[in-house]
Coordinates of C-alpha atoms (C1' of nucleotides) in Angstrom, one line a residue:
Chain A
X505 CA 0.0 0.0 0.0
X506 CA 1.0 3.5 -1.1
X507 CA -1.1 6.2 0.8
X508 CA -4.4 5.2 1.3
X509 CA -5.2 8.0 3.8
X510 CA -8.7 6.7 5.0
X511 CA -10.8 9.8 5.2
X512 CA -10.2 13.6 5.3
X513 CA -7.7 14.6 8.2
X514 CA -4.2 14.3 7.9
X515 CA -2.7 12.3 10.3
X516 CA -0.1 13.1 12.8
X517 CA 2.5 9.7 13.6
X518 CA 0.5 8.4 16.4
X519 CA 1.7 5.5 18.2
X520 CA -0.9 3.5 19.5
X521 CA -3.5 4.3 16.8
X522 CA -5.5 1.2 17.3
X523 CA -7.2 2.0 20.5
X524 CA -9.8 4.1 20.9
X525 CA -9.3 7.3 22.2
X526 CA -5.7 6.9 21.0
X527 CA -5.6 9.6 17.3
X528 CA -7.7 12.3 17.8
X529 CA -7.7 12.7 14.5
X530 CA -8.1 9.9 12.9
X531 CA -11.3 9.1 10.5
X532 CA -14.4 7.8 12.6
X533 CA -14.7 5.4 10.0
X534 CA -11.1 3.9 10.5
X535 CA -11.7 3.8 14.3
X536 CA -15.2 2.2 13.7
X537 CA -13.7 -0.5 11.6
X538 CA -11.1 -1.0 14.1
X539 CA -14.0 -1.8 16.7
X540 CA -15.9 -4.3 14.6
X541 CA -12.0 -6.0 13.6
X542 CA -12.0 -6.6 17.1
X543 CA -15.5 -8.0 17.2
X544 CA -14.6 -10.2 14.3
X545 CA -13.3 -13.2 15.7
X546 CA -15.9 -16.5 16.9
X547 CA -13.1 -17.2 19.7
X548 CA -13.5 -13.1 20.8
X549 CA -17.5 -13.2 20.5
X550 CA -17.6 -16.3 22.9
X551 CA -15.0 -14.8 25.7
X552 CA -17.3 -11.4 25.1
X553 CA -20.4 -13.6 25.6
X554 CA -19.3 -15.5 28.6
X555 CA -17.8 -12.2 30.2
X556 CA -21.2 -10.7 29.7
X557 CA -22.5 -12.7 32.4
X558 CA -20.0 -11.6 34.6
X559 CA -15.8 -11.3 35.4
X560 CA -13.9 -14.4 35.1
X561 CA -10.6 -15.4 35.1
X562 CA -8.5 -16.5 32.3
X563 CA -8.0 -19.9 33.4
X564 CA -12.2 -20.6 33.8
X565 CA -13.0 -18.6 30.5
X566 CA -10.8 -21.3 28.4
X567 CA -12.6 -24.8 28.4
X568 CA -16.2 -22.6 27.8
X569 CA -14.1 -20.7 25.0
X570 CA -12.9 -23.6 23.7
X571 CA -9.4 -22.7 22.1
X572 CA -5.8 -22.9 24.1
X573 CA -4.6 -21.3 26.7
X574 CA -2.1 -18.8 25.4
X575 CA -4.0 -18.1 22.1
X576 CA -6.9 -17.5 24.9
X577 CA -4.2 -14.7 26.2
X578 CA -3.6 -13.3 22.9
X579 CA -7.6 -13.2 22.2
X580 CA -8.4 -11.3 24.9
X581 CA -5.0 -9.1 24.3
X582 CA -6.8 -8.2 21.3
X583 CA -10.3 -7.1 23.5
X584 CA -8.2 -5.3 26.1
X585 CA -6.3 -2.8 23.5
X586 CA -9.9 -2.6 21.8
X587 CA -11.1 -1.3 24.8
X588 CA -13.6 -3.6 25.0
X589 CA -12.7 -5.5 28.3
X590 CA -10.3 -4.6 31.8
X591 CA -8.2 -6.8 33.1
X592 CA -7.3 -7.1 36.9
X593 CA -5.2 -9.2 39.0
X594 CA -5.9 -11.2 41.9
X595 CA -3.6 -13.3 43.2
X596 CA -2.2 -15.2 40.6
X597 CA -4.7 -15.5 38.0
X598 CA -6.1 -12.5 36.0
X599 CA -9.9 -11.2 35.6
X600 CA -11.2 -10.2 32.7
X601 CA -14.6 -8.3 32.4
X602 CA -16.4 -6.4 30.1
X603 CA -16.2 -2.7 30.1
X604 CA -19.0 -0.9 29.1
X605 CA -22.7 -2.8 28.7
X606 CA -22.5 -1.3 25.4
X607 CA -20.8 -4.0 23.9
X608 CA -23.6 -6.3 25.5
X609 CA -26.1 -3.8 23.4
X610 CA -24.2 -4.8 20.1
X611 CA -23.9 -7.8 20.1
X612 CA -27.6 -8.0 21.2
X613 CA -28.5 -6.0 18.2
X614 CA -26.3 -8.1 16.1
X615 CA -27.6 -11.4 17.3
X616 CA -31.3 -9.5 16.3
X617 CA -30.0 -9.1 12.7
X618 CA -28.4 -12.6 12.0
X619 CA -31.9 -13.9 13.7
X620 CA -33.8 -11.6 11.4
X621 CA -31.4 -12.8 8.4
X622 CA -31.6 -16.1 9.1
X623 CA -34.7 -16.8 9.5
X624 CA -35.4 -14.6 5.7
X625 CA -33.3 -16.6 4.0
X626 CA -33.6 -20.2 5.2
X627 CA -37.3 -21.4 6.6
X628 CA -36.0 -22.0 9.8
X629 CA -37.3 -19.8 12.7
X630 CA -38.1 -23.3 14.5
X631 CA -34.1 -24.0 15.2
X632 CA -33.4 -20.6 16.3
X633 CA -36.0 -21.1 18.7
X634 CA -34.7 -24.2 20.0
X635 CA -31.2 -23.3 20.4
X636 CA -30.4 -20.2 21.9
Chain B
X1073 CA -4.9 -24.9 11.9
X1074 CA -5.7 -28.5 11.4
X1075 CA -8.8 -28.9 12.5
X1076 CA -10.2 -25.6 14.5
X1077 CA -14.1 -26.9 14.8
X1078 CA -15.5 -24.1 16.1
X1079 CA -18.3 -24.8 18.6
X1080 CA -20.3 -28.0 19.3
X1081 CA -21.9 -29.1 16.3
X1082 CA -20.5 -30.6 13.8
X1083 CA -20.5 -29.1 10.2
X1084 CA -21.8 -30.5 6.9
X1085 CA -19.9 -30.0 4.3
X1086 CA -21.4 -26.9 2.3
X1087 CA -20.7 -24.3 0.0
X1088 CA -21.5 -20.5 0.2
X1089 CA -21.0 -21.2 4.0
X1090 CA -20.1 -17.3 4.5
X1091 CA -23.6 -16.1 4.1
X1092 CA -26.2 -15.6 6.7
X1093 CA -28.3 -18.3 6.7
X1094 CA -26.3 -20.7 4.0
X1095 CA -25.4 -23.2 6.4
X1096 CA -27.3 -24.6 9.4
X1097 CA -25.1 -26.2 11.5
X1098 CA -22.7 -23.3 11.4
X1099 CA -21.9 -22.0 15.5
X1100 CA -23.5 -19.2 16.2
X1101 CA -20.4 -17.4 17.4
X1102 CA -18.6 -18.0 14.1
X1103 CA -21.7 -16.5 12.4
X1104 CA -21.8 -13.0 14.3
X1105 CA -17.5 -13.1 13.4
X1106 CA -18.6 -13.2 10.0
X1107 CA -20.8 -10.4 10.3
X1108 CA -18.3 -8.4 12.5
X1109 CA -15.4 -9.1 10.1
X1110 CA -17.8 -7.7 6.9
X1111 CA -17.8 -4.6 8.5
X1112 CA -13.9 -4.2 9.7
X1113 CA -13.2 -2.1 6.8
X1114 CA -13.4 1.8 7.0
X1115 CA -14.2 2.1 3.6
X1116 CA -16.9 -0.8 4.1
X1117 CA -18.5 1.3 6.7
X1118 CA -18.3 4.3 5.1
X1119 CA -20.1 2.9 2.3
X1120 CA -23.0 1.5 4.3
X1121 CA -23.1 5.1 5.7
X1122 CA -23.7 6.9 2.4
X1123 CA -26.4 3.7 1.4
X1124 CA -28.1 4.5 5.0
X1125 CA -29.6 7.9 3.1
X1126 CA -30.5 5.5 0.6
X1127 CA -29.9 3.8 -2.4
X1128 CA -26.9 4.5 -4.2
X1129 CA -24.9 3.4 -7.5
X1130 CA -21.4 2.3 -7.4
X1131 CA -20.5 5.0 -9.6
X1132 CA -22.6 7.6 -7.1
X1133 CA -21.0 5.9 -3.8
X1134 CA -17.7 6.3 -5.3
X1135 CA -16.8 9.9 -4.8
X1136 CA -18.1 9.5 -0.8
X1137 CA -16.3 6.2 -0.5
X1138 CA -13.2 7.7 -1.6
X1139 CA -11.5 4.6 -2.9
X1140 CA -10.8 3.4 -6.4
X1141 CA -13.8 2.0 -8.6
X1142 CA -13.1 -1.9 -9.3
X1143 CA -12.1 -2.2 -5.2
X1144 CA -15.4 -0.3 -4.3
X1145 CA -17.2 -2.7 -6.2
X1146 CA -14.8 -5.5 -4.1
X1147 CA -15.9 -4.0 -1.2
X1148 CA -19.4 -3.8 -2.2
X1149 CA -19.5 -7.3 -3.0
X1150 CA -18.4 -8.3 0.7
X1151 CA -21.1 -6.8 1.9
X1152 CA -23.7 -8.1 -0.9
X1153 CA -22.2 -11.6 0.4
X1154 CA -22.5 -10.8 4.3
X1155 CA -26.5 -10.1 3.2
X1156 CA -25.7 -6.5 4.5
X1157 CA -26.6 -4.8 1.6
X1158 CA -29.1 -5.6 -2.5
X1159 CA -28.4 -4.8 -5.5
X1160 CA -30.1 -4.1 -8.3
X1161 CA -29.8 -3.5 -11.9
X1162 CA -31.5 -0.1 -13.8
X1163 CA -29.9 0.3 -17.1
X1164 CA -25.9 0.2 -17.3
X1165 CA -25.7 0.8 -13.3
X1166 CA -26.1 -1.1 -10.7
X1167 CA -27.8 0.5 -7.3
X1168 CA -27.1 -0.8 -4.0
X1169 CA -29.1 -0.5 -1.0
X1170 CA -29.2 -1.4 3.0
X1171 CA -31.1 -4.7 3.6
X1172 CA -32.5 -4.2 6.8
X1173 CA -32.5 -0.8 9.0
X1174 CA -30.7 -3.0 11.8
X1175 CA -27.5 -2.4 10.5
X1176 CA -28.2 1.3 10.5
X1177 CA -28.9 0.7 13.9
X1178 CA -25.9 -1.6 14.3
X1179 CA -24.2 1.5 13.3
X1180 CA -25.6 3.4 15.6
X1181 CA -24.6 1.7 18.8
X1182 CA -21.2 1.0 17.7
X1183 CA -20.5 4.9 17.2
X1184 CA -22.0 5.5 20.5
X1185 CA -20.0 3.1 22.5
X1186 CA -16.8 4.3 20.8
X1187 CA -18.1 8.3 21.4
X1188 CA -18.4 7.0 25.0
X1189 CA -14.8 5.3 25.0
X1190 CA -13.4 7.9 23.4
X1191 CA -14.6 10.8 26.0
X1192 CA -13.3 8.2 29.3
X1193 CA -9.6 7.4 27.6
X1194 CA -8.8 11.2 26.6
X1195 CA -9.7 13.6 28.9
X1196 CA -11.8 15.7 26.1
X1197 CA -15.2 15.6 28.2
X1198 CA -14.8 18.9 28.2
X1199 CA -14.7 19.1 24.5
X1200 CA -18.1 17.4 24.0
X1201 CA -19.6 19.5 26.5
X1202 CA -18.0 23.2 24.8
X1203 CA -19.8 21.7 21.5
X1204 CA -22.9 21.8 23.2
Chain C
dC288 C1' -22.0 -3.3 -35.5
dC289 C1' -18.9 -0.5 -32.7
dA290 C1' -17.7 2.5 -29.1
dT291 C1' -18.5 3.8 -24.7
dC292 C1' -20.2 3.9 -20.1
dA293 C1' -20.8 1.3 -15.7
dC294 C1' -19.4 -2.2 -13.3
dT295 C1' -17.4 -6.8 -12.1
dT296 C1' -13.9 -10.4 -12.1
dG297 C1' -9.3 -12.3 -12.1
dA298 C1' -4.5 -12.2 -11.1
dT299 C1' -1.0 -10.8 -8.1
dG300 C1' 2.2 -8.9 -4.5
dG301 C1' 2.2 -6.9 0.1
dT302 C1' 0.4 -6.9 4.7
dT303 C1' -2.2 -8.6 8.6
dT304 C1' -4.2 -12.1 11.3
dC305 C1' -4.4 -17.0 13.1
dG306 C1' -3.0 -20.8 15.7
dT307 C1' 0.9 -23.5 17.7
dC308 C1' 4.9 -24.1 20.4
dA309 C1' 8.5 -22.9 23.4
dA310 C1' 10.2 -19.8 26.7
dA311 C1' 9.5 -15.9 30.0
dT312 C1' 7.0 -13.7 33.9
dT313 C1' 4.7 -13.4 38.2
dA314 C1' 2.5 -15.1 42.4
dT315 C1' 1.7 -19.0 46.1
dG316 C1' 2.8 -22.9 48.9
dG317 C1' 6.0 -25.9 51.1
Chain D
dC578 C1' 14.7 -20.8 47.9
dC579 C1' 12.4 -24.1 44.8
dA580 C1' 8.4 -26.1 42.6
dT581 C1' 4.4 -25.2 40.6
dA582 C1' 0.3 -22.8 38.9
dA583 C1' -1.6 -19.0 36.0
dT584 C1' -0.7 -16.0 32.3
dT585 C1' 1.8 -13.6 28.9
dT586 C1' 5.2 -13.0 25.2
dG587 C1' 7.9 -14.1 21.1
dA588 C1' 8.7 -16.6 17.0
dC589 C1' 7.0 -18.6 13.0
dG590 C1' 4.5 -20.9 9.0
dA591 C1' -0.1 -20.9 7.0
dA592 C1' -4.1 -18.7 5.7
dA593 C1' -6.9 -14.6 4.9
dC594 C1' -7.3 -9.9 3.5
dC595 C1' -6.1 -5.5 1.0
dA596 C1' -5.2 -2.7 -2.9
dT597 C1' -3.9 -2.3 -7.7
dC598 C1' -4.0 -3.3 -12.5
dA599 C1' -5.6 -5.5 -16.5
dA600 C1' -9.2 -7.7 -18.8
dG601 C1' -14.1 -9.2 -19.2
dT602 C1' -19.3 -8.4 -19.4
dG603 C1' -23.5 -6.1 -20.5
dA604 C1' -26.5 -2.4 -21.6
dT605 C1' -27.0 2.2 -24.6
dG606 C1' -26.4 5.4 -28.2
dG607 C1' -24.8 6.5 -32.6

DNA sequence: CCATCACTTGATGGTTTCGTCAAATTATGG
DNA sequence: CCATAATTTGACGAAACCATCAAGTGATGG
C-alpha cells in the first residue's frame, strides 16, 4: 500500500492508533472498523459472551471458549487494547470483564439481525427457537 | 490450523457457508465473526453510511467512498455476500441498497459506545460539552 | 455493429491475522 | 529458595485480507 489515507484529516504519527481514544484525528470510520476488527473473531464473540455474564478469570474462560490457553491470552490481548474488556489481578490469576454494557447492546443488536437474516433466508425460525 | 471446529456441532460439508443463513449447523459465534469481520473495513463502513440515506450506484457511492472504482465494487460485493446490503440493476448501473435498518442501527450503537470510549480514555469531556 | 459507459472479475504482490509451540513472567505454597 | 500454577510474550509458518492493474461483461447510443 502506497497512501491510502482513510478519510479527510491528515494524520499526525500516532503510536498507539488502534485504541480508541488513542488519534484524535483519525477518520471515525477507520476507528469504527477497528471496533468491529476486534468484534470479528468466533473465539472473541464467545470470551465477550461468557464475560457478559460476569468477570472471570483466564484460566475458567478457556474450556467454555474452547481454544488454548495462550491463544486464549492473545484473544483477549486483542479485546483489552480494543477497549472492550479490563483486566485485573488477583492473586495469581487475572480477571477479565467487560467494560462498558455497550458492547452487551451490540452484540444483542447483532444477534437480532443474524436472527432476522436467518430466518429470511432459510425457513428455519423453529431451530433458532430451539437453540439459543 | 488443522482442525479448529469451532463450537459444538459438527458441520456439513457446504458451499456458500459465508452467508447468513447458508449453512445450518454453522456456530452461532462463528456467524456474528462473520458479520463483525464484513464490517472491519473503513471504507466498508463508510459505504454503508452513504447507502443508510439511501440507495446508491457504485458510480454515485464512489466519490463518498473515496477509494478506487473496481475495489469499491470489491468491497461492495463483501457486503452483498455478508447479506448486508441488495443490489439491483436499472440500465448500465447497478444500485445498492441497506437490507435491513438493523444495520443502520448496528451502526448506531457501535459509534455511540466508541463516542463514549473515546470521551473516558482522553480527557476531552470537556470538549463534547463546549460543542454543546 | 462498434464505441462507450458502468461495473465486475481475475490475477497478483504486500500486509495482517491465526494458531501452535516454546520460553519468560509473576505469584503461592512448602 | 524451589516447585508449581496462572498467564503472557515471542517466534514462525499458514491462511486470509487488502489494494492495484488488466481484462471481461452487459446495456445504450450513434
Amino acid at each position: 500500500m502506497v497512501s491510502s489515507n482513510y478519510g479527510n484529516v491528515q494524520s499526525v504519527p500516532d503510536r498507539d492508533s488502534a485504541r480508541p481514544g488513542a488519534a484524535v484525528s483519525r477518520p471515525l470510520s477507520e476507528i469504527k472498523a477497528d471496533l468491529f476488527k476486534a468484534l470479528a473473531h468466533p473465539a472473541r464473540i464467545r470470551a465477550l459472551e461468557v464475560l457478559s455474564s460476569g468477570e472471570c478469570s483466564v484460566g475458567e474462560l478457556q474450556p467454555l471458549v474452547g481454544i488454548e490457553l495462550s491463544h486464549l491470552s492473545q484473544q483477549l490481548g486483542v479485546l483489552r487494547r480494543a477497549g472492550l474488556v479490563s483486566s485485573r489481578k488477583e492473586g495469581a490469576s487475572v480477571l477479565y470483564s467487560i467494560r462498558d454494557d455497550d458492547v452487551i447492546e451490540l452484540l444483542r443488536v447483532a444477534k437480532g439481525l443474524l436472527i432476522k437474516s436467518l430466518a429470511e433466508t432459510t425457513g428455519l425460525l423453529s431451530d433458532l427457537r430451539a437453540s439459543q
